[in-house]
Coordinates of C-alpha atoms in Angstrom, one line a residue:
M1061 CA -53.9 8.3 35.9
M1062 CA -54.6 7.9 32.2
K1063 CA -53.5 11.5 31.5
A1064 CA -50.2 11.0 33.3
L1065 CA -49.6 7.7 31.4
N1066 CA -50.3 9.5 28.0
C1067 CA -47.7 12.2 29.0
T1068 CA -45.2 9.6 29.8
I1069 CA -45.7 7.8 26.5
A1070 CA -45.4 11.0 24.6
F1071 CA -42.2 11.8 26.4
L1072 CA -40.7 8.4 25.6
L1073 CA -41.7 8.8 22.0
V1074 CA -39.8 12.1 21.9
M1075 CA -36.7 10.5 23.5
V1076 CA -36.7 7.4 21.3
L1077 CA -37.9 8.6 17.9
G1078 CA -36.8 12.2 18.0
V1079 CA -39.3 14.8 16.8
Q1080 CA -38.9 17.6 14.4
A1081 CA -38.7 20.2 17.1
Q1082 CA -35.4 18.8 18.4
N1083 CA -33.7 19.9 15.2
K1084 CA -33.4 23.6 16.0
I1085 CA -30.8 26.2 15.4
T1086 CA -30.8 29.5 17.3
L1087 CA -28.9 32.3 15.8
H1088 CA -27.7 35.5 17.6
T1089 CA -27.1 38.1 15.0
D1090 CA -26.6 40.7 17.7
E1091 CA -23.4 38.9 18.8
A1092 CA -21.8 38.7 15.4
D1093 CA -18.4 40.3 16.1
T1094 CA -15.9 37.9 14.5
K1095 CA -15.0 38.2 10.8
I1096 CA -14.8 35.0 8.7
N1097 CA -11.6 35.7 6.8
R1098 CA -12.1 35.2 3.1
E1099 CA -8.8 33.4 3.0
I1100 CA -10.5 30.5 4.8
Y1101 CA -11.9 29.7 1.3
G1102 CA -8.3 29.3 -0.1
H1103 CA -6.9 26.7 -2.5
F1104 CA -3.7 24.7 -3.0
A1105 CA -1.9 24.1 -6.3
E1106 CA 1.2 21.9 -6.0
H1107 CA 3.4 20.5 -8.7
L1108 CA 1.7 17.2 -8.4
G1109 CA 0.2 15.0 -11.2
R1110 CA -1.9 17.1 -13.6
C1111 CA -2.6 20.0 -11.3
I1112 CA -0.2 22.6 -12.8
Y1113 CA 0.8 21.2 -16.2
D1114 CA -2.2 20.0 -18.3
G1115 CA -4.4 21.5 -15.6
L1116 CA -3.9 25.2 -14.9
Y1117 CA -1.2 25.7 -17.4
V1118 CA -1.0 24.5 -21.0
G1119 CA 1.4 27.0 -22.5
E1120 CA 0.8 29.8 -24.9
G1121 CA 1.3 27.6 -27.9
S1122 CA -1.6 25.3 -26.9
E1123 CA -4.6 24.9 -29.1
I1124 CA -6.7 25.0 -25.9
P1125 CA -7.9 28.6 -25.5
N1126 CA -5.6 30.3 -23.0
I1127 CA -4.5 33.5 -21.4
R1128 CA -0.7 33.7 -21.5
G1129 CA -0.7 29.9 -21.2
F1130 CA -3.4 29.6 -18.5
R1131 CA -6.5 27.7 -19.5
K1132 CA -9.2 30.3 -20.2
D1133 CA -12.1 28.0 -19.1
I1134 CA -10.4 27.4 -15.8
V1135 CA -9.6 31.1 -15.2
D1136 CA -13.2 32.0 -15.8
A1137 CA -14.5 29.2 -13.5
L1138 CA -12.1 30.2 -10.7
K1139 CA -13.0 33.9 -10.9
D1140 CA -16.6 32.9 -10.7
M1141 CA -15.9 30.8 -7.6
K1142 CA -14.1 33.8 -6.0
V1143 CA -10.8 32.2 -5.0
P1144 CA -9.3 34.4 -2.3
V1145 CA -5.8 32.9 -1.9
L1146 CA -3.7 30.2 -3.7
R1147 CA -0.9 28.3 -2.1
W1148 CA 2.1 27.1 -4.2
P1149 CA 4.5 25.3 -5.1
G1150 CA 3.9 22.7 -2.4
G1151 CA 3.5 20.6 -0.5
C1152 CA 6.3 18.1 -0.5
F1153 CA 7.4 19.4 -3.9
G1154 CA 8.1 22.8 -2.2
D1155 CA 11.0 21.4 -0.2
T1156 CA 12.8 20.2 -3.3
Y1157 CA 12.0 23.3 -5.4
H1158 CA 14.8 25.8 -6.2
W1159 CA 13.2 28.9 -7.4
K1160 CA 16.0 30.2 -9.6
D1161 CA 15.4 27.2 -11.9
G1162 CA 12.0 28.6 -12.7
I1163 CA 12.8 32.1 -13.8
G1164 CA 14.2 33.7 -17.0
D1165 CA 14.0 32.4 -20.6
K1166 CA 11.8 29.2 -20.5
S1167 CA 13.9 27.5 -23.2
K1168 CA 17.0 27.8 -20.9
R1169 CA 15.4 26.7 -17.6
P1170 CA 16.9 23.5 -16.2
S1171 CA 14.4 20.6 -15.6
I1172 CA 13.6 19.0 -12.3
V1173 CA 12.6 15.4 -11.4
N1174 CA 9.5 15.4 -9.2
V1175 CA 10.8 12.8 -6.7
H1176 CA 7.8 12.9 -4.5
W1177 CA 5.0 12.6 -7.1
G1178 CA 5.4 10.0 -9.9
G1179 CA 9.1 10.6 -10.7
V1180 CA 8.2 12.7 -13.7
T1181 CA 10.6 15.3 -15.2
E1182 CA 9.3 18.9 -15.4
D1183 CA 10.7 21.7 -17.5
N1184 CA 10.1 24.5 -14.9
S1185 CA 8.1 26.5 -17.5
F1186 CA 5.6 27.4 -14.7
G1187 CA 7.7 29.3 -12.1
T1188 CA 7.5 32.4 -10.0
H1189 CA 6.5 34.9 -12.7
E1190 CA 3.8 32.5 -14.1
F1191 CA 2.4 31.7 -10.6
L1192 CA 2.1 35.4 -9.6
D1193 CA 0.7 36.3 -13.0
F1194 CA -1.9 33.5 -12.6
C1195 CA -2.9 34.8 -9.2
Q1196 CA -3.4 38.3 -10.6
V1197 CA -5.5 36.9 -13.5
I1198 CA -7.9 35.0 -11.2
G1199 CA -7.9 37.7 -8.5
A1200 CA -6.3 35.6 -5.7
E1201 CA -3.7 36.5 -3.1
P1202 CA -0.5 34.4 -3.6
Y1203 CA 0.8 32.2 -0.7
I1204 CA 4.3 30.9 -1.4
N1205 CA 6.0 28.1 0.5
L1206 CA 9.7 28.5 0.9
N1207 CA 12.1 25.6 0.7
V1208 CA 13.4 24.7 4.1
G1209 CA 13.9 21.0 3.7
S1210 CA 16.6 21.1 1.0
G1211 CA 17.2 24.8 0.7
T1212 CA 19.3 27.4 2.4
V1213 CA 18.5 30.5 4.3
Q1214 CA 20.2 32.6 1.6
E1215 CA 18.0 30.9 -1.1
A1216 CA 14.8 31.7 0.8
A1217 CA 15.8 35.2 1.7
E1218 CA 16.7 36.0 -2.0
W1219 CA 13.4 34.6 -3.2
V1220 CA 11.5 36.9 -0.8
E1221 CA 13.7 39.8 -1.9
Y1222 CA 13.3 39.0 -5.6
I1223 CA 9.5 39.1 -5.2
T1224 CA 9.0 42.0 -2.8
S1225 CA 11.9 44.4 -2.9
N1226 CA 11.9 47.8 -4.5
N1227 CA 15.5 48.6 -3.4
Q1228 CA 18.4 48.6 -5.7
S1229 CA 19.9 45.1 -5.2
P1230 CA 21.1 42.1 -7.2
M1231 CA 17.8 40.3 -6.8
T1232 CA 15.8 43.4 -7.8
D1233 CA 18.0 43.8 -10.8
L1234 CA 17.5 40.1 -11.7
R1235 CA 13.7 40.5 -11.5
K1236 CA 13.8 43.5 -13.8
Q1237 CA 16.0 41.6 -16.3
N1238 CA 13.3 39.0 -16.3
G1239 CA 10.7 41.5 -17.3
R1240 CA 9.1 42.6 -14.0
E1241 CA 9.9 46.2 -13.1
E1242 CA 7.8 46.6 -10.0
P1243 CA 7.8 44.2 -7.1
W1244 CA 4.7 42.0 -6.4
D1245 CA 2.6 42.6 -3.3
V1246 CA 2.9 39.1 -1.8
K1247 CA 1.8 38.9 1.8
Y1248 CA 1.9 35.2 2.7
F1249 CA 5.0 33.1 3.0
G1250 CA 5.2 29.6 4.5
I1251 CA 8.5 28.7 6.1
G1252 CA 8.8 25.1 5.0
N1253 CA 6.1 22.4 4.7
E1254 CA 5.4 19.2 6.7
N1255 CA 8.8 19.4 8.3
W1256 CA 7.9 16.5 10.5
G1257 CA 7.8 14.4 7.3
C1258 CA 8.7 15.0 3.7
G1259 CA 10.0 18.4 4.6
G1260 CA 13.0 17.0 6.5
N1261 CA 11.8 14.5 9.1
M1262 CA 12.6 17.0 11.8
T1263 CA 11.8 17.1 15.5
P1264 CA 9.7 20.1 16.6
E1265 CA 12.6 21.4 18.7
Y1266 CA 14.9 21.4 15.7
Y1267 CA 12.4 22.9 13.3
A1268 CA 11.5 25.6 15.8
N1269 CA 15.0 26.9 15.8
L1270 CA 15.3 26.5 12.0
F1271 CA 12.1 28.4 11.6
R1272 CA 13.4 31.3 13.7
R1273 CA 16.5 31.4 11.6
F1274 CA 14.8 31.4 8.2
S1275 CA 12.1 33.9 9.4
T1276 CA 14.7 36.3 10.6
Y1277 CA 16.2 36.8 7.2
C1278 CA 12.9 36.9 5.2
Y1279 CA 12.7 40.7 5.6
G1280 CA 10.1 41.3 3.0
A1281 CA 7.6 38.7 4.2
Q1282 CA 4.6 40.4 5.8
Y1283 CA 2.9 37.3 7.1
R1284 CA 5.2 34.4 8.1
I1285 CA 3.6 31.0 8.5
A1286 CA 5.4 28.3 10.5
G1287 CA 5.1 24.6 9.4
G1288 CA 2.7 23.2 12.0
A1289 CA 1.4 19.8 13.1
N1290 CA 0.2 16.7 11.4
V1291 CA -3.3 15.9 12.5
D1292 CA -3.2 15.4 16.4
D1293 CA 0.5 16.0 17.1
Y1294 CA -0.3 18.5 19.9
H1295 CA 3.3 18.3 21.1
W1296 CA 4.5 19.9 17.8
T1297 CA 2.1 22.8 18.3
D1298 CA 3.1 23.2 21.9
V1299 CA 6.8 23.4 21.1
L1300 CA 6.4 25.8 18.2
M1301 CA 4.2 28.2 20.2
R1302 CA 6.6 28.0 23.2
E1303 CA 9.7 28.6 21.1
T1304 CA 8.3 31.5 19.2
K1305 CA 6.5 33.2 22.1
N1306 CA 9.4 35.7 22.7
V1307 CA 9.9 36.5 19.0
P1308 CA 6.4 37.5 18.0
H1309 CA 7.7 39.5 15.0
L1310 CA 8.9 36.3 13.4
I1311 CA 5.6 34.4 13.3
N1312 CA 2.1 35.3 12.2
G1313 CA 0.6 31.9 11.5
L1314 CA 1.0 28.2 12.3
S1315 CA -0.2 25.5 9.9
L1316 CA -2.2 22.4 10.4
H1317 CA -2.7 19.5 8.0
Y1318 CA -5.6 17.1 8.1
Y1319 CA -7.1 14.9 5.4
T1320 CA -10.4 13.1 5.6
M1321 CA -9.2 9.6 5.0
P1322 CA -11.6 6.8 6.1
G1323 CA -9.7 3.6 6.8
G1324 CA -6.5 5.5 7.6
W1325 CA -3.1 5.6 5.9
P1326 CA -2.4 4.6 3.2
P1327 CA -5.6 5.5 1.5
S1328 CA -7.3 2.3 0.5
R1329 CA -11.0 3.1 -0.2
S1330 CA -12.5 4.0 -3.5
A1331 CA -13.6 7.5 -4.4
T1332 CA -16.6 6.3 -6.3
D1333 CA -17.3 2.6 -5.4
F1334 CA -18.6 2.8 -1.8
G1335 CA -21.6 2.1 0.4
K1336 CA -23.3 3.7 3.4
Q1337 CA -20.7 2.4 5.8
D1338 CA -18.0 4.2 3.9
W1339 CA -20.2 7.3 3.8
H1340 CA -20.7 7.2 7.5
D1341 CA -17.0 6.6 8.2
T1342 CA -16.2 9.6 6.0
M1343 CA -18.6 11.9 7.8
Y1344 CA -17.1 10.8 11.1
E1345 CA -13.6 11.7 9.9
V1346 CA -14.4 15.1 8.6
L1347 CA -16.2 16.0 11.8
R1348 CA -13.0 15.2 13.6
M1349 CA -11.6 18.4 12.2
D1350 CA -13.6 20.3 14.9
E1351 CA -11.9 18.4 17.7
L1352 CA -8.5 18.9 16.2
I1353 CA -8.9 22.7 15.7
T1354 CA -10.3 23.0 19.2
K1355 CA -7.4 21.2 20.8
H1356 CA -4.7 22.9 18.8
S1357 CA -6.3 26.3 19.4
N1358 CA -6.4 25.6 23.2
I1359 CA -2.6 25.0 23.1
M1360 CA -2.1 28.2 21.1
D1361 CA -4.3 30.1 23.6
T1362 CA -1.9 29.2 26.4
Y1363 CA 0.9 31.1 24.7
D1364 CA -1.1 33.6 22.6
P1365 CA -4.4 34.4 24.5
N1366 CA -5.1 37.4 22.2
K1367 CA -5.1 35.1 19.2
R1368 CA -2.5 37.1 17.3
V1369 CA -1.1 34.0 15.6
G1370 CA -3.5 32.5 13.1
L1371 CA -4.2 28.8 12.7
I1372 CA -3.6 28.1 9.0
V1373 CA -5.3 24.8 7.8
D1374 CA -3.4 24.9 4.6
E1375 CA -4.0 21.3 3.5
W1376 CA -7.4 19.6 4.0
G1377 CA -9.9 17.6 2.1
T1378 CA -10.6 14.0 1.1
W1379 CA -7.9 11.5 0.2
F1380 CA -9.0 8.2 -1.4
K1381 CA -7.3 5.6 -3.5
S1382 CA -6.1 6.9 -6.9
M1383 CA -8.4 6.2 -9.8
E1384 CA -7.6 3.0 -11.6
G1385 CA -5.6 3.5 -14.8
T1386 CA -3.9 6.6 -13.6
N1387 CA -0.4 7.1 -12.2
P1388 CA -0.7 6.4 -8.4
G1389 CA 1.7 9.2 -7.8
F1390 CA -0.6 11.7 -9.4
L1391 CA -3.4 11.3 -6.7
H1392 CA -6.2 11.6 -9.3
Q1393 CA -9.6 10.8 -7.9
Q1394 CA -13.2 11.5 -8.8
N1395 CA -15.4 13.8 -6.8
T1396 CA -18.8 12.7 -5.7
L1397 CA -21.7 14.0 -3.6
R1398 CA -19.8 12.6 -0.6
D1399 CA -17.0 15.0 -1.4
A1400 CA -19.5 17.9 -1.5
L1401 CA -20.7 17.0 2.0
V1402 CA -17.1 16.9 3.2
A1403 CA -16.5 20.4 1.7
G1404 CA -19.7 21.7 3.3
V1405 CA -19.0 20.3 6.7
G1406 CA -15.4 21.3 6.6
L1407 CA -16.2 24.9 5.7
N1408 CA -18.8 25.1 8.4
I1409 CA -16.3 23.9 11.0
L1410 CA -13.7 26.4 9.7
N1411 CA -16.2 29.2 9.8
N1412 CA -17.2 28.4 13.4
H1413 CA -13.5 28.6 14.4
S1414 CA -12.8 31.8 12.6
E1415 CA -11.7 33.5 15.8
R1416 CA -8.5 31.5 15.5
V1417 CA -8.5 30.1 12.0
K1418 CA -7.4 32.8 9.5
M1419 CA -6.7 30.8 6.3
A1420 CA -7.4 27.3 4.9
N1421 CA -6.4 25.7 1.6
I1422 CA -8.3 22.7 0.2
A1423 CA -6.1 20.2 -1.6
Q1424 CA -6.0 20.6 -4.5
M1425 CA -7.3 22.9 -7.2
V1426 CA -7.3 20.9 -10.4
N1427 CA -7.1 17.1 -11.1
V1428 CA -5.6 16.2 -7.7
L1429 CA -7.3 14.8 -4.6
Q1430 CA -10.5 16.8 -3.7
A1431 CA -10.2 19.0 -6.8
V1432 CA -12.8 21.7 -7.7
I1433 CA -12.1 21.2 -11.4
L1434 CA -11.2 18.2 -13.6
T1435 CA -9.8 18.3 -17.1
K1436 CA -9.5 15.9 -20.0
G1437 CA -7.8 17.3 -23.1
D1438 CA -9.8 20.4 -24.0
Q1439 CA -12.7 19.4 -21.8
M1440 CA -13.3 20.8 -18.3
L1441 CA -15.9 20.0 -15.6
L1442 CA -16.8 21.5 -12.3
T1443 CA -17.0 19.0 -9.5
P1444 CA -19.6 18.9 -6.7
T1445 CA -16.9 20.5 -4.4
Y1446 CA -16.7 23.4 -6.8
H1447 CA -20.4 24.1 -6.4
V1448 CA -20.2 24.0 -2.6
F1449 CA -17.3 26.5 -2.6
K1450 CA -19.2 28.8 -4.9
M1451 CA -22.4 28.5 -2.8
Y1452 CA -20.4 29.2 0.4
S1453 CA -18.6 32.2 -1.0
V1454 CA -21.3 34.4 0.7
H1455 CA -19.4 33.8 4.0
Q1456 CA -16.2 35.5 2.8
D1457 CA -15.4 38.5 5.0
A1458 CA -18.8 38.3 6.6
Q1459 CA -19.4 38.3 10.4
L1460 CA -19.8 34.9 12.0
V1461 CA -23.2 34.6 13.7
P1462 CA -22.9 32.5 17.0
M1463 CA -25.4 29.7 17.1
H1464 CA -26.8 26.9 19.2
L1465 CA -27.5 23.7 17.2
A1466 CA -29.7 20.9 18.5
S1467 CA -29.7 18.0 16.1
E1468 CA -31.0 14.5 16.0
K1469 CA -28.5 11.7 15.6
Y1470 CA -27.3 9.7 12.6
E1471 CA -26.1 6.2 13.8
M1472 CA -24.5 3.3 12.1
N1473 CA -23.0 0.2 13.7
G1474 CA -22.9 1.8 17.2
R1475 CA -21.2 5.0 16.1
T1476 CA -23.4 8.1 16.4
L1477 CA -23.0 11.5 14.8
D1478 CA -25.0 14.7 14.7
A1479 CA -27.1 14.5 11.5
L1480 CA -26.9 18.3 11.0
N1481 CA -23.9 20.5 10.7
A1482 CA -24.2 24.3 10.2
S1483 CA -22.6 27.7 10.2
A1484 CA -24.0 31.2 9.6
S1485 CA -22.8 34.7 8.9
V1486 CA -24.2 38.2 8.2
K1487 CA -23.0 40.7 5.6
D1488 CA -24.7 43.8 4.2
G1489 CA -27.9 43.0 6.0
V1490 CA -28.2 39.5 4.6
L1491 CA -28.1 36.5 6.9
S1492 CA -26.6 33.4 5.2
M1493 CA -27.0 30.0 6.8
T1494 CA -25.3 26.9 5.4
L1495 CA -26.5 23.5 6.5
C1496 CA -25.5 19.9 5.8
N1497 CA -27.7 16.9 6.3
L1498 CA -25.3 14.0 6.8
N1499 CA -27.9 11.3 6.9
P1500 CA -28.1 9.7 3.4
D1501 CA -31.6 8.2 4.0
K1502 CA -33.7 10.8 5.9
D1503 CA -35.0 14.3 5.2
I1504 CA -34.9 16.4 8.3
E1505 CA -37.2 19.3 9.2
V1506 CA -35.3 22.1 11.0
E1507 CA -36.4 25.3 12.7
Y1508 CA -34.2 28.4 12.7
E1509 CA -34.9 31.0 15.3
V1510 CA -33.1 34.4 14.8
T1511 CA -32.6 36.8 17.7
G1512 CA -31.2 40.3 17.3
D1513 CA -32.5 41.3 13.8
E1514 CA -35.8 41.0 11.9
Y1515 CA -36.0 39.4 8.5
T1516 CA -39.0 39.2 6.1
M1517 CA -37.8 37.4 3.0
A1518 CA -36.0 34.0 2.4
S1519 CA -34.4 32.2 -0.5
G1520 CA -32.3 29.1 -0.9
Q1521 CA -29.9 27.0 -2.9
L1522 CA -29.6 23.2 -2.6
L1523 CA -27.0 20.7 -3.7
T1524 CA -27.9 17.0 -3.6
S1525 CA -28.4 14.0 -5.9
K1526 CA -30.3 10.7 -6.2
N1527 CA -27.3 8.5 -5.1
I1528 CA -24.5 9.0 -2.7
T1529 CA -22.0 7.9 -5.4
D1530 CA -23.2 10.4 -8.0
Y1531 CA -20.6 12.6 -9.6
N1532 CA -20.1 14.9 -12.6
D1533 CA -18.2 13.5 -15.6
F1534 CA -17.4 14.7 -19.0
D1535 CA -20.5 13.2 -20.5
K1536 CA -22.8 14.2 -17.5
S1537 CA -21.3 17.5 -16.2
T1538 CA -24.5 18.6 -14.4
E1539 CA -25.3 15.5 -12.4
V1540 CA -24.5 17.2 -9.1
V1541 CA -25.1 20.9 -9.2
T1542 CA -26.9 23.6 -7.1
K1543 CA -30.5 24.3 -7.7
P1544 CA -33.0 26.8 -6.3
F1545 CA -34.6 25.8 -3.0
K1546 CA -37.9 27.3 -1.9
V1547 CA -38.1 28.6 1.7
S1548 CA -41.2 30.1 3.3
K1549 CA -41.1 33.6 4.7
P1550 CA -39.9 34.0 8.3
K1551 CA -42.6 34.5 10.9
N1552 CA -41.9 36.0 14.3
G1553 CA -38.1 35.5 13.9
K1554 CA -38.5 31.8 12.9
V1555 CA -38.3 29.9 9.7
K1556 CA -38.9 26.2 9.1
F1557 CA -37.9 24.0 6.2
T1558 CA -37.0 20.4 5.4
V1559 CA -33.4 19.6 4.6
P1560 CA -33.3 16.8 2.1
S1561 CA -31.1 13.8 2.9
K1562 CA -27.4 13.8 1.9
S1563 CA -27.5 17.5 1.0
V1564 CA -25.8 20.9 1.3
L1565 CA -28.1 23.8 1.7
L1566 CA -27.8 27.6 1.7
V1567 CA -30.7 29.7 3.1
Q1568 CA -30.5 33.5 3.1
L1569 CA -32.8 35.8 5.0
Q1570 CA -33.1 39.5 4.3
G1571 CA -35.4 42.5 5.0
E1572 CA -37.8 44.2 2.6
Q1573 CA -35.3 47.0 1.9
K1574 CA -32.9 44.5 0.2
L1575 CA -35.4 43.6 -2.5

């Protein structure tokens, strides 16, 4: 009787308290047959605030060291982070942008008023040639958004021709007159942006027909991306997939936009002054990305069971209230440890959906929203999000490793989340596992069990900090950075370690032959 009672008590303790053994991840390396496209680690640079001007581009006459006008410190940092693809010129700005204003002699280019973002006047000194040159300098694939909202089919078609054509034609001649003899190899073209909102306030039925028309005349576009849904507008996805099903040559990708915005629209919460409830709310919101991708993918599967059309999450990241003392239209915010967790969780989710998700672009690259780099005059700093992207670059073009994750819960005020979030990949014999501990107060011991391959060595990198609100600033640029993390050698296909609270962790396993 006493033995049975002790067993019952032990069982109840397991159920109520949760034990270390429940935090277990089983990996199946023998089932790794889906590639994680490197483009999932893409970025977004819109003509917004200080992203382009005073961010990426300072001009050749600047005293700040530059390469043909591009800040050298930023170029070096982006190359080190391995940016695979860069989206430009918008965003909302893209559907007011007329590309011919941004080519030719810079002194003769007409200016443009940025009606969406702060009402500032830009001189168009950063245009098509500058963007494509910048992509070449940092080693990224260009992704260009065409103007559907206020542009014409002819304008879009001529832009594609100007960029990609090697035939004798007026646009090819114009490109050569502007100093570029050979065409650029640009693969990705977006046909409009947020056409349900700032891109024209269209219905999905109207936009679907407009997309078919624009896409028909963009002959040189290899990969055409249709403007997709906002958050959970599943009707938009259904209409676009239905109306393009019989013209598969016109569509290769469908976009999705989702921002982690605790408290909803308009953004009202501070990027730096927050407590544990805000932290929990933010983790809840970023985890919602998994549900959204799953449901949009299920609709796409109905019309495209072979997953030929990629889901392109070309705007994602945190969106908080703009920093005090800055132009609200510039969307400038700091980047804390909380943003690093959002980046880690978001990338894990995107990795795990790589069968359908073929590209993603965090918003935005410099000085705007969840930026990877911030600048102040001639100073530059790398944000916690930058360090997560650099850490996670091991997943680019690797094979996704299927996993089963059993996690304890993280609860606050009646809302419960999994405390752990993870993804894994294998490449060149190295198994890379990225793991986030969402709980800001508790270290969690986790056990990994690997089936299919044998590994004998382990190493790790960790990103965390003392406080949830910690961030890098120009006088403390190494407050939140990655550091080495010691992991014991695997035994019998298993490895155990403790994941510190509020952290992002990379653990890599490999065999003796890799040393």
